[in-house]
């Protein structure tokens, strides 16, 4: 099944720009927002790899946190791992195995394609600014709980990659990277996601911030590449309220923010069909992401980003 995405609702917009520098990058971290987010943990549902003791269950066996099982003693096993209590009761030599807790590697993927720069009068910020704010808040949360966070900015292809680090000082680097992001280029999500999936070697949590305005089957193919590599995937699908509701009534000229193509039309003549296609498009993503065990989160950029993020994290926490 193929569903084409609606590409209306993106009138020409002035270049608002984004603040530069790590200090200005912290504009995304309003203290009141952080206070509301601080009590929430972002835990991976799937088993993840890591490299220091943290909050998430590892696929590796270690000797540090939680007992997992016994296994028969084998020549060469350290004697300190023998369960002497079992030996005293049964005269059997068994070795204790433990499941260690490990930190999560989270990769924040931010779409910089031209359509992400759209902002209607009803929205407090552009789709890209909304994505930047969400990514900054999640980066803060991850680093606060000693998880590793990396960032990748992309449009037609990957543009800037910041490897995942678990140091608190890494937050300034992530924020500076996010603050430098500006809309550019055309949307080619599928190829970009495949390239990113090949670049991220160790499995973890991949979070995509995008309006997904590309061919849905190609986007899903890219997302499935991450799932094939056993990453957990969350998709924040960000749309402007005017793209969702198509409130236009008077004769209007719509300008594609990526190609510059112009279309003059009577909105009332196409509004019903546009909304039907939008609904089918979003339903297609929702259904196919669910089938692939991908968290699909629909967001309206007029909703305060902290409220939207809190609602998602609280809902997610109930499912863990």
PDB file of N, CA and C in Angstrom, residues 19-122:
ATOM      1  N   UNK A  19      19.301  31.050  17.359  1.00  0.00           N
ATOM      2  CA  UNK A  19      20.412  31.589  18.135  1.00  0.00           C
ATOM      3  C   UNK A  19      21.602  30.664  18.086  1.00  0.00           C
ATOM      4  N   UNK A  20      22.806  31.257  18.107  1.00  0.00           N
ATOM      5  CA  UNK A  20      24.042  30.490  18.047  1.00  0.00           C
ATOM      6  C   UNK A  20      24.704  30.451  19.415  1.00  0.00           C
ATOM      7  N   UNK A  21      25.605  29.453  19.569  1.00  0.00           N
ATOM      8  CA  UNK A  21      26.424  29.395  20.772  1.00  0.00           C
ATOM      9  C   UNK A  21      25.794  28.569  21.861  1.00  0.00           C
ATOM     10  N   UNK A  22      26.616  27.984  22.714  1.00  0.00           N
ATOM     11  CA  UNK A  22      26.113  27.089  23.755  1.00  0.00           C
ATOM     12  C   UNK A  22      25.290  27.834  24.778  1.00  0.00           C
ATOM     13  N   UNK A  23      25.665  29.075  25.115  1.00  0.00           N
ATOM     14  CA  UNK A  23      24.901  29.813  26.118  1.00  0.00           C
ATOM     15  C   UNK A  23      23.513  30.126  25.599  1.00  0.00           C
ATOM     16  N   UNK A  24      23.422  30.544  24.328  1.00  0.00           N
ATOM     17  CA  UNK A  24      22.110  30.811  23.752  1.00  0.00           C
ATOM     18  C   UNK A  24      21.373  29.520  23.454  1.00  0.00           C
ATOM     19  N   UNK A  25      22.143  28.444  23.238  1.00  0.00           N
ATOM     20  CA  UNK A  25      21.496  27.159  23.021  1.00  0.00           C
ATOM     21  C   UNK A  25      20.685  26.725  24.214  1.00  0.00           C
ATOM     22  N   UNK A  26      21.060  27.197  25.401  1.00  0.00           N
ATOM     23  CA  UNK A  26      20.333  26.831  26.606  1.00  0.00           C
ATOM     24  C   UNK A  26      18.975  27.515  26.700  1.00  0.00           C
ATOM     25  N   UNK A  27      18.646  28.347  25.722  1.00  0.00           N
ATOM     26  CA  UNK A  27      17.300  28.934  25.696  1.00  0.00           C
ATOM     27  C   UNK A  27      16.243  27.832  25.586  1.00  0.00           C
ATOM     28  N   UNK A  28      16.652  26.667  25.050  1.00  0.00           N
ATOM     29  CA  UNK A  28      15.714  25.559  24.921  1.00  0.00           C
ATOM     30  C   UNK A  28      15.392  24.922  26.267  1.00  0.00           C
ATOM     31  N   UNK A  29      16.190  25.224  27.296  1.00  0.00           N
ATOM     32  CA  UNK A  29      16.021  24.580  28.600  1.00  0.00           C
ATOM     33  C   UNK A  29      15.498  25.596  29.616  1.00  0.00           C
ATOM     34  N   UNK A  30      14.260  25.945  29.499  1.00  0.00           N
ATOM     35  CA  UNK A  30      13.634  26.852  30.453  1.00  0.00           C
ATOM     36  C   UNK A  30      13.576  26.168  31.821  1.00  0.00           C
ATOM     37  N   UNK A  31      14.010  26.852  32.893  1.00  0.00           N
ATOM     38  CA  UNK A  31      14.049  26.212  34.216  1.00  0.00           C
ATOM     39  C   UNK A  31      12.715  25.628  34.651  1.00  0.00           C
ATOM     40  N   UNK A  32      11.622  26.297  34.324  1.00  0.00           N
ATOM     41  CA  UNK A  32      10.309  25.795  34.726  1.00  0.00           C
ATOM     42  C   UNK A  32       9.980  24.491  33.998  1.00  0.00           C
ATOM     43  N   UNK A  33      10.453  24.381  32.748  1.00  0.00           N
ATOM     44  CA  UNK A  33      10.228  23.159  31.990  1.00  0.00           C
ATOM     45  C   UNK A  33      11.025  22.011  32.603  1.00  0.00           C
ATOM     46  N   UNK A  34      12.300  22.279  32.900  1.00  0.00           N
ATOM     47  CA  UNK A  34      13.163  21.251  33.473  1.00  0.00           C
ATOM     48  C   UNK A  34      12.628  20.774  34.816  1.00  0.00           C
ATOM     49  N   UNK A  35      12.079  21.695  35.604  1.00  0.00           N
ATOM     50  CA  UNK A  35      11.533  21.316  36.910  1.00  0.00           C
ATOM     51  C   UNK A  35      10.410  20.301  36.755  1.00  0.00           C
ATOM     52  N   UNK A  36       9.609  20.452  35.696  1.00  0.00           N
ATOM     53  CA  UNK A  36       8.490  19.526  35.491  1.00  0.00           C
ATOM     54  C   UNK A  36       8.956  18.200  34.900  1.00  0.00           C
ATOM     55  N   UNK A  37      10.061  18.228  34.186  1.00  0.00           N
ATOM     56  CA  UNK A  37      10.545  17.014  33.537  1.00  0.00           C
ATOM     57  C   UNK A  37      11.464  16.181  34.424  1.00  0.00           C
ATOM     58  N   UNK A  38      12.067  16.836  35.426  1.00  0.00           N
ATOM     59  CA  UNK A  38      13.170  16.212  36.149  1.00  0.00           C
ATOM     60  C   UNK A  38      12.796  14.911  36.847  1.00  0.00           C
ATOM     61  N   UNK A  39      11.522  14.739  37.208  1.00  0.00           N
ATOM     62  CA  UNK A  39      11.156  13.544  37.959  1.00  0.00           C
ATOM     63  C   UNK A  39      10.909  12.337  37.067  1.00  0.00           C
ATOM     64  N   UNK A  40      10.986  12.541  35.768  1.00  0.00           N
ATOM     65  CA  UNK A  40      10.679  11.449  34.850  1.00  0.00           C
ATOM     66  C   UNK A  40      11.955  10.804  34.326  1.00  0.00           C
ATOM     67  N   UNK A  41      11.932   9.502  34.191  1.00  0.00           N
ATOM     68  CA  UNK A  41      13.038   8.772  33.601  1.00  0.00           C
ATOM     69  C   UNK A  41      12.638   8.304  32.211  1.00  0.00           C
ATOM     70  N   UNK A  42      13.591   8.284  31.324  1.00  0.00           N
ATOM     71  CA  UNK A  42      13.336   7.754  29.984  1.00  0.00           C
ATOM     72  C   UNK A  42      14.025   6.404  29.899  1.00  0.00           C
ATOM     73  N   UNK A  43      13.263   5.352  30.127  1.00  0.00           N
ATOM     74  CA  UNK A  43      13.839   4.007  30.151  1.00  0.00           C
ATOM     75  C   UNK A  43      13.550   3.281  28.838  1.00  0.00           C
ATOM     76  N   UNK A  44      14.515   2.549  28.347  1.00  0.00           N
ATOM     77  CA  UNK A  44      14.330   1.781  27.121  1.00  0.00           C
ATOM     78  C   UNK A  44      13.473   0.559  27.405  1.00  0.00           C
ATOM     79  N   UNK A  45      12.571   0.237  26.477  1.00  0.00           N
ATOM     80  CA  UNK A  45      11.772  -0.966  26.632  1.00  0.00           C
ATOM     81  C   UNK A  45      12.573  -2.197  26.237  1.00  0.00           C
ATOM     82  N   UNK A  46      13.467  -2.031  25.301  1.00  0.00           N
ATOM     83  CA  UNK A  46      14.227  -3.167  24.810  1.00  0.00           C
ATOM     84  C   UNK A  46      15.566  -3.257  25.511  1.00  0.00           C
ATOM     85  N   UNK A  47      16.164  -4.440  25.467  1.00  0.00           N
ATOM     86  CA  UNK A  47      17.502  -4.626  26.027  1.00  0.00           C
ATOM     87  C   UNK A  47      18.486  -3.806  25.195  1.00  0.00           C
ATOM     88  N   UNK A  48      19.354  -3.056  25.857  1.00  0.00           N
ATOM     89  CA  UNK A  48      20.279  -2.183  25.146  1.00  0.00           C
ATOM     90  C   UNK A  48      21.707  -2.431  25.600  1.00  0.00           C
ATOM     91  N   UNK A  49      22.634  -2.039  24.750  1.00  0.00           N
ATOM     92  CA  UNK A  49      24.031  -2.135  25.087  1.00  0.00           C
ATOM     93  C   UNK A  49      24.476  -0.856  25.774  1.00  0.00           C
ATOM     94  N   UNK A  50      25.549  -0.931  26.559  1.00  0.00           N
ATOM     95  CA  UNK A  50      26.077   0.245  27.218  1.00  0.00           C
ATOM     96  C   UNK A  50      27.495   0.012  27.660  1.00  0.00           C
ATOM     97  N   UNK A  51      28.035   0.996  28.347  1.00  0.00           N
ATOM     98  CA  UNK A  51      29.435   0.863  28.700  1.00  0.00           C
ATOM     99  C   UNK A  51      29.748   1.272  30.133  1.00  0.00           C
ATOM    100  N   UNK A  52      28.801   1.827  30.882  1.00  0.00           N
ATOM    101  CA  UNK A  52      29.006   2.059  32.306  1.00  0.00           C
ATOM    102  C   UNK A  52      27.739   1.646  33.029  1.00  0.00           C
ATOM    103  N   UNK A  53      27.839   1.478  34.351  1.00  0.00           N
ATOM    104  CA  UNK A  53      26.649   1.130  35.117  1.00  0.00           C
ATOM    105  C   UNK A  53      25.645   2.262  34.996  1.00  0.00           C
ATOM    106  N   UNK A  54      24.391   1.909  34.671  1.00  0.00           N
ATOM    107  CA  UNK A  54      23.363   2.921  34.481  1.00  0.00           C
ATOM    108  C   UNK A  54      22.008   2.394  34.868  1.00  0.00           C
ATOM    109  N   UNK A  55      20.980   2.761  34.085  1.00  0.00           N
ATOM    110  CA  UNK A  55      19.619   2.458  34.487  1.00  0.00           C
ATOM    111  C   UNK A  55      18.937   1.425  33.605  1.00  0.00           C
ATOM    112  N   UNK A  56      19.610   0.863  32.622  1.00  0.00           N
ATOM    113  CA  UNK A  56      18.934   0.020  31.649  1.00  0.00           C
ATOM    114  C   UNK A  56      19.561  -1.363  31.577  1.00  0.00           C
ATOM    115  N   UNK A  57      18.725  -2.379  31.374  1.00  0.00           N
ATOM    116  CA  UNK A  57      19.186  -3.755  31.418  1.00  0.00           C
ATOM    117  C   UNK A  57      20.029  -4.086  30.194  1.00  0.00           C
ATOM    118  N   UNK A  58      21.132  -4.782  30.421  1.00  0.00           N
ATOM    119  CA  UNK A  58      22.089  -5.071  29.351  1.00  0.00           C
ATOM    120  C   UNK A  58      21.931  -6.493  28.848  1.00  0.00           C
ATOM    121  N   UNK A  59      22.285  -6.759  27.574  1.00  0.00           N
ATOM    122  CA  UNK A  59      22.275  -8.137  27.077  1.00  0.00           C
ATOM    123  C   UNK A  59      23.489  -8.921  27.550  1.00  0.00           C
ATOM    124  N   UNK A  60      24.454  -8.251  28.169  1.00  0.00           N
ATOM    125  CA  UNK A  60      25.664  -8.908  28.620  1.00  0.00           C
ATOM    126  C   UNK A  60      25.527  -9.351  30.067  1.00  0.00           C
ATOM    127  N   UNK A  61      26.285 -10.356  30.431  1.00  0.00           N
ATOM    128  CA  UNK A  61      26.306 -10.811  31.819  1.00  0.00           C
ATOM    129  C   UNK A  61      27.545 -10.269  32.498  1.00  0.00           C
ATOM    130  N   UNK A  62      27.354  -9.707  33.679  1.00  0.00           N
ATOM    131  CA  UNK A  62      28.476  -9.175  34.438  1.00  0.00           C
ATOM    132  C   UNK A  62      28.398  -9.677  35.860  1.00  0.00           C
ATOM    133  N   UNK A  63      29.028  -8.980  36.776  1.00  0.00           N
ATOM    134  CA  UNK A  63      29.073  -9.439  38.162  1.00  0.00           C
ATOM    135  C   UNK A  63      28.899  -8.247  39.090  1.00  0.00           C
ATOM    136  N   UNK A  64      27.883  -7.411  38.815  1.00  0.00           N
ATOM    137  CA  UNK A  64      27.840  -6.176  39.583  1.00  0.00           C
ATOM    138  C   UNK A  64      26.509  -5.834  40.218  1.00  0.00           C
ATOM    139  N   UNK A  65      25.378  -6.282  39.647  1.00  0.00           N
ATOM    140  CA  UNK A  65      24.136  -5.711  40.149  1.00  0.00           C
ATOM    141  C   UNK A  65      23.107  -6.747  40.597  1.00  0.00           C
ATOM    142  N   UNK A  66      22.526  -7.485  39.663  1.00  0.00           N
ATOM    143  CA  UNK A  66      21.351  -8.288  39.977  1.00  0.00           C
ATOM    144  C   UNK A  66      21.564  -9.744  39.589  1.00  0.00           C
ATOM    145  N   UNK A  67      21.269 -10.670  40.525  1.00  0.00           N
ATOM    146  CA  UNK A  67      21.431 -12.097  40.254  1.00  0.00           C
ATOM    147  C   UNK A  67      20.489 -12.536  39.137  1.00  0.00           C
ATOM    148  N   UNK A  68      21.025 -13.370  38.202  1.00  0.00           N
ATOM    149  CA  UNK A  68      20.213 -13.842  37.086  1.00  0.00           C
ATOM    150  C   UNK A  68      19.959 -15.343  37.163  1.00  0.00           C
ATOM    151  N   UNK A  69      21.033 -16.174  37.320  1.00  0.00           N
ATOM    152  CA  UNK A  69      20.850 -17.617  37.292  1.00  0.00           C
ATOM    153  C   UNK A  69      22.138 -18.312  37.750  1.00  0.00           C
ATOM    154  N   UNK A  70      22.027 -19.626  37.955  1.00  0.00           N
ATOM    155  CA  UNK A  70      23.200 -20.459  38.211  1.00  0.00           C
ATOM    156  C   UNK A  70      23.570 -21.209  36.937  1.00  0.00           C
ATOM    157  N   UNK A  71      24.837 -21.576  36.853  1.00  0.00           N
ATOM    158  CA  UNK A  71      25.282 -22.488  35.803  1.00  0.00           C
ATOM    159  C   UNK A  71      26.379 -23.373  36.393  1.00  0.00           C
ATOM    160  N   UNK A  72      26.590 -24.558  35.823  1.00  0.00           N
ATOM    161  CA  UNK A  72      27.627 -25.462  36.361  1.00  0.00           C
ATOM    162  C   UNK A  72      29.012 -24.814  36.298  1.00  0.00           C
ATOM    163  N   UNK A  73      29.812 -25.128  37.311  1.00  0.00           N
ATOM    164  CA  UNK A  73      31.194 -24.655  37.346  1.00  0.00           C
ATOM    165  C   UNK A  73      31.999 -25.315  36.231  1.00  0.00           C
ATOM    166  N   UNK A  74      32.807 -24.475  35.550  1.00  0.00           N
ATOM    167  CA  UNK A  74      33.674 -24.972  34.494  1.00  0.00           C
ATOM    168  C   UNK A  74      35.118 -24.689  34.871  1.00  0.00           C
ATOM    169  N   UNK A  75      36.059 -25.579  34.570  1.00  0.00           N
ATOM    170  CA  UNK A  75      37.467 -25.322  34.870  1.00  0.00           C
ATOM    171  C   UNK A  75      37.905 -23.965  34.322  1.00  0.00           C
ATOM    172  N   UNK A  76      38.521 -23.171  35.162  1.00  0.00           N
ATOM    173  CA  UNK A  76      38.953 -21.835  34.772  1.00  0.00           C
ATOM    174  C   UNK A  76      38.071 -20.743  35.311  1.00  0.00           C
ATOM    175  N   UNK A  77      36.841 -21.072  35.771  1.00  0.00           N
ATOM    176  CA  UNK A  77      35.963 -20.054  36.366  1.00  0.00           C
ATOM    177  C   UNK A  77      36.576 -19.563  37.676  1.00  0.00           C
ATOM    178  N   UNK A  78      36.525 -18.247  37.948  1.00  0.00           N
ATOM    179  CA  UNK A  78      37.038 -17.735  39.233  1.00  0.00           C
ATOM    180  C   UNK A  78      36.293 -18.375  40.405  1.00  0.00           C
ATOM    181  N   UNK A  79      37.034 -18.809  41.394  1.00  0.00           N
ATOM    182  CA  UNK A  79      36.408 -19.449  42.555  1.00  0.00           C
ATOM    183  C   UNK A  79      35.499 -18.489  43.315  1.00  0.00           C
ATOM    184  N   UNK A  80      35.773 -17.178  43.217  1.00  0.00           N
ATOM    185  CA  UNK A  80      34.954 -16.206  43.945  1.00  0.00           C
ATOM    186  C   UNK A  80      33.508 -16.191  43.455  1.00  0.00           C
ATOM    187  N   UNK A  81      33.272 -16.743  42.247  1.00  0.00           N
ATOM    188  CA  UNK A  81      31.918 -16.738  41.709  1.00  0.00           C
ATOM    189  C   UNK A  81      31.131 -17.996  42.066  1.00  0.00           C
ATOM    190  N   UNK A  82      31.763 -18.932  42.746  1.00  0.00           N
ATOM    191  CA  UNK A  82      31.044 -20.131  43.194  1.00  0.00           C
ATOM    192  C   UNK A  82      30.009 -19.759  44.259  1.00  0.00           C
ATOM    193  N   UNK A  83      28.863 -20.398  44.199  1.00  0.00           N
ATOM    194  CA  UNK A  83      27.839 -20.192  45.228  1.00  0.00           C
ATOM    195  C   UNK A  83      28.084 -21.241  46.312  1.00  0.00           C
ATOM    196  N   UNK A  84      28.785 -20.810  47.366  1.00  0.00           N
ATOM    197  CA  UNK A  84      29.179 -21.748  48.420  1.00  0.00           C
ATOM    198  C   UNK A  84      27.996 -22.234  49.236  1.00  0.00           C
ATOM    199  N   UNK A  85      26.942 -21.444  49.296  1.00  0.00           N
ATOM    200  CA  UNK A  85      25.752 -21.876  50.041  1.00  0.00           C
ATOM    201  C   UNK A  85      25.091 -23.058  49.337  1.00  0.00           C
ATOM    202  N   UNK A  86      25.002 -22.996  48.021  1.00  0.00           N
ATOM    203  CA  UNK A  86      24.445 -24.110  47.260  1.00  0.00           C
ATOM    204  C   UNK A  86      25.326 -25.348  47.420  1.00  0.00           C
ATOM    205  N   UNK A  87      26.652 -25.141  47.381  1.00  0.00           N
ATOM    206  CA  UNK A  87      27.577 -26.273  47.570  1.00  0.00           C
ATOM    207  C   UNK A  87      27.393 -26.927  48.934  1.00  0.00           C
ATOM    208  N   UNK A  88      27.181 -26.107  49.974  1.00  0.00           N
ATOM    209  CA  UNK A  88      27.006 -26.639  51.327  1.00  0.00           C
ATOM    210  C   UNK A  88      25.730 -27.456  51.428  1.00  0.00           C
ATOM    211  N   UNK A  89      24.692 -27.042  50.696  1.00  0.00           N
ATOM    212  CA  UNK A  89      23.411 -27.760  50.791  1.00  0.00           C
ATOM    213  C   UNK A  89      23.359 -28.999  49.903  1.00  0.00           C
ATOM    214  N   UNK A  90      24.006 -28.909  48.710  1.00  0.00           N
ATOM    215  CA  UNK A  90      23.810 -29.976  47.718  1.00  0.00           C
ATOM    216  C   UNK A  90      25.089 -30.628  47.214  1.00  0.00           C
ATOM    217  N   UNK A  91      26.225 -30.110  47.663  1.00  0.00           N
ATOM    218  CA  UNK A  91      27.519 -30.623  47.208  1.00  0.00           C
ATOM    219  C   UNK A  91      27.703 -30.456  45.691  1.00  0.00           C
ATOM    220  N   UNK A  92      27.005 -29.451  45.114  1.00  0.00           N
ATOM    221  CA  UNK A  92      27.121 -29.155  43.677  1.00  0.00           C
ATOM    222  C   UNK A  92      27.892 -27.856  43.509  1.00  0.00           C
ATOM    223  N   UNK A  93      28.740 -27.819  42.491  1.00  0.00           N
ATOM    224  CA  UNK A  93      29.509 -26.615  42.204  1.00  0.00           C
ATOM    225  C   UNK A  93      28.784 -25.796  41.126  1.00  0.00           C
ATOM    226  N   UNK A  94      28.178 -24.706  41.555  1.00  0.00           N
ATOM    227  CA  UNK A  94      27.452 -23.818  40.645  1.00  0.00           C
ATOM    228  C   UNK A  94      28.026 -22.401  40.725  1.00  0.00           C
ATOM    229  N   UNK A  95      28.047 -21.758  39.590  1.00  0.00           N
ATOM    230  CA  UNK A  95      28.551 -20.378  39.496  1.00  0.00           C
ATOM    231  C   UNK A  95      27.366 -19.431  39.364  1.00  0.00           C
ATOM    232  N   UNK A  96      27.436 -18.335  40.095  1.00  0.00           N
ATOM    233  CA  UNK A  96      26.378 -17.316  40.025  1.00  0.00           C
ATOM    234  C   UNK A  96      26.611 -16.405  38.825  1.00  0.00           C
ATOM    235  N   UNK A  97      25.534 -16.150  38.065  1.00  0.00           N
ATOM    236  CA  UNK A  97      25.591 -15.190  36.959  1.00  0.00           C
ATOM    237  C   UNK A  97      24.684 -14.020  37.293  1.00  0.00           C
ATOM    238  N   UNK A  98      25.088 -12.840  36.859  1.00  0.00           N
ATOM    239  CA  UNK A  98      24.351 -11.619  37.169  1.00  0.00           C
ATOM    240  C   UNK A  98      24.017 -10.865  35.879  1.00  0.00           C
ATOM    241  N   UNK A  99      22.929 -10.156  35.926  1.00  0.00           N
ATOM    242  CA  UNK A  99      22.573  -9.241  34.844  1.00  0.00           C
ATOM    243  C   UNK A  99      22.947  -7.843  35.294  1.00  0.00           C
ATOM    244  N   UNK A 100      23.847  -7.219  34.568  1.00  0.00           N
ATOM    245  CA  UNK A 100      24.268  -5.883  34.976  1.00  0.00           C
ATOM    246  C   UNK A 100      23.307  -4.831  34.429  1.00  0.00           C
ATOM    247  N   UNK A 101      23.259  -3.709  35.102  1.00  0.00           N
ATOM    248  CA  UNK A 101      22.492  -2.568  34.616  1.00  0.00           C
ATOM    249  C   UNK A 101      23.439  -1.664  33.848  1.00  0.00           C
ATOM    250  N   UNK A 102      22.993  -1.206  32.697  1.00  0.00           N
ATOM    251  CA  UNK A 102      23.887  -0.449  31.831  1.00  0.00           C
ATOM    252  C   UNK A 102      23.191   0.803  31.328  1.00  0.00           C
ATOM    253  N   UNK A 103      23.950   1.806  31.008  1.00  0.00           N
ATOM    254  CA  UNK A 103      23.335   3.035  30.530  1.00  0.00           C
ATOM    255  C   UNK A 103      22.910   2.897  29.075  1.00  0.00           C
ATOM    256  N   UNK A 104      22.047   3.771  28.678  1.00  0.00           N
ATOM    257  CA  UNK A 104      21.467   3.770  27.340  1.00  0.00           C
ATOM    258  C   UNK A 104      22.225   4.732  26.436  1.00  0.00           C
ATOM    259  N   UNK A 105      22.362   4.355  25.174  1.00  0.00           N
ATOM    260  CA  UNK A 105      22.866   5.269  24.158  1.00  0.00           C
ATOM    261  C   UNK A 105      21.664   5.783  23.378  1.00  0.00           C
ATOM    262  N   UNK A 106      21.467   7.088  23.414  1.00  0.00           N
ATOM    263  CA  UNK A 106      20.331   7.699  22.726  1.00  0.00           C
ATOM    264  C   UNK A 106      20.860   8.581  21.598  1.00  0.00           C
ATOM    265  N   UNK A 107      20.246   8.467  20.433  1.00  0.00           N
ATOM    266  CA  UNK A 107      20.637   9.261  19.281  1.00  0.00           C
ATOM    267  C   UNK A 107      19.441  10.118  18.853  1.00  0.00           C
ATOM    268  N   UNK A 108      19.620  11.435  18.864  1.00  0.00           N
ATOM    269  CA  UNK A 108      18.574  12.383  18.506  1.00  0.00           C
ATOM    270  C   UNK A 108      18.751  12.777  17.046  1.00  0.00           C
ATOM    271  N   UNK A 109      17.798  12.402  16.192  1.00  0.00           N
ATOM    272  CA  UNK A 109      17.881  12.670  14.760  1.00  0.00           C
ATOM    273  C   UNK A 109      16.913  13.810  14.421  1.00  0.00           C
ATOM    274  N   UNK A 110      17.449  14.944  13.975  1.00  0.00           N
ATOM    275  CA  UNK A 110      16.627  16.127  13.717  1.00  0.00           C
ATOM    276  C   UNK A 110      16.607  16.441  12.223  1.00  0.00           C
ATOM    277  N   UNK A 111      15.418  16.487  11.663  1.00  0.00           N
ATOM    278  CA  UNK A 111      15.202  16.776  10.242  1.00  0.00           C
ATOM    279  C   UNK A 111      15.329  18.282  10.004  1.00  0.00           C
ATOM    280  N   UNK A 112      16.248  18.685   9.124  1.00  0.00           N
ATOM    281  CA  UNK A 112      16.448  20.105   8.816  1.00  0.00           C
ATOM    282  C   UNK A 112      15.913  20.489   7.438  1.00  0.00           C
ATOM    283  N   UNK A 113      15.166  19.617   6.798  1.00  0.00           N
ATOM    284  CA  UNK A 113      14.691  19.927   5.455  1.00  0.00           C
ATOM    285  C   UNK A 113      13.836  21.190   5.461  1.00  0.00           C
ATOM    286  N   UNK A 114      13.742  21.828   4.289  1.00  0.00           N
ATOM    287  CA  UNK A 114      13.101  23.134   4.192  1.00  0.00           C
ATOM    288  C   UNK A 114      11.715  23.212   4.780  1.00  0.00           C
ATOM    289  N   UNK A 115      10.926  22.156   4.647  1.00  0.00           N
ATOM    290  CA  UNK A 115       9.552  22.192   5.151  1.00  0.00           C
ATOM    291  C   UNK A 115       9.489  22.327   6.665  1.00  0.00           C
ATOM    292  N   UNK A 116      10.560  21.973   7.359  1.00  0.00           N
ATOM    293  CA  UNK A 116      10.587  22.085   8.819  1.00  0.00           C
ATOM    294  C   UNK A 116      10.635  23.543   9.273  1.00  0.00           C
ATOM    295  N   UNK A 117      10.921  24.466   8.365  1.00  0.00           N
ATOM    296  CA  UNK A 117      10.960  25.874   8.728  1.00  0.00           C
ATOM    297  C   UNK A 117       9.603  26.538   8.738  1.00  0.00           C
ATOM    298  N   UNK A 118       8.546  25.806   8.370  1.00  0.00           N
ATOM    299  CA  UNK A 118       7.220  26.429   8.295  1.00  0.00           C
ATOM    300  C   UNK A 118       6.657  26.747   9.671  1.00  0.00           C
ATOM    301  N   UNK A 119       6.071  27.923   9.786  1.00  0.00           N
ATOM    302  CA  UNK A 119       5.366  28.321  11.013  1.00  0.00           C
ATOM    303  C   UNK A 119       4.178  29.193  10.635  1.00  0.00           C
ATOM    304  N   UNK A 120       2.990  28.777  11.018  1.00  0.00           N
ATOM    305  CA  UNK A 120       1.796  29.584  10.788  1.00  0.00           C
ATOM    306  C   UNK A 120       1.617  30.580  11.927  1.00  0.00           C
ATOM    307  N   UNK A 121       0.672  31.473  11.782  1.00  0.00           N
ATOM    308  CA  UNK A 121       0.435  32.491  12.804  1.00  0.00           C
ATOM    309  C   UNK A 121      -0.084  31.882  14.100  1.00  0.00           C
ATOM    310  N   UNK A 122      -0.679  30.708  14.027  1.00  0.00           N
ATOM    311  CA  UNK A 122      -1.255  30.083  15.227  1.00  0.00           C
ATOM    312  C   UNK A 122      -0.236  29.297  16.034  1.00  0.00           C
TER     313      UNK A 122
END
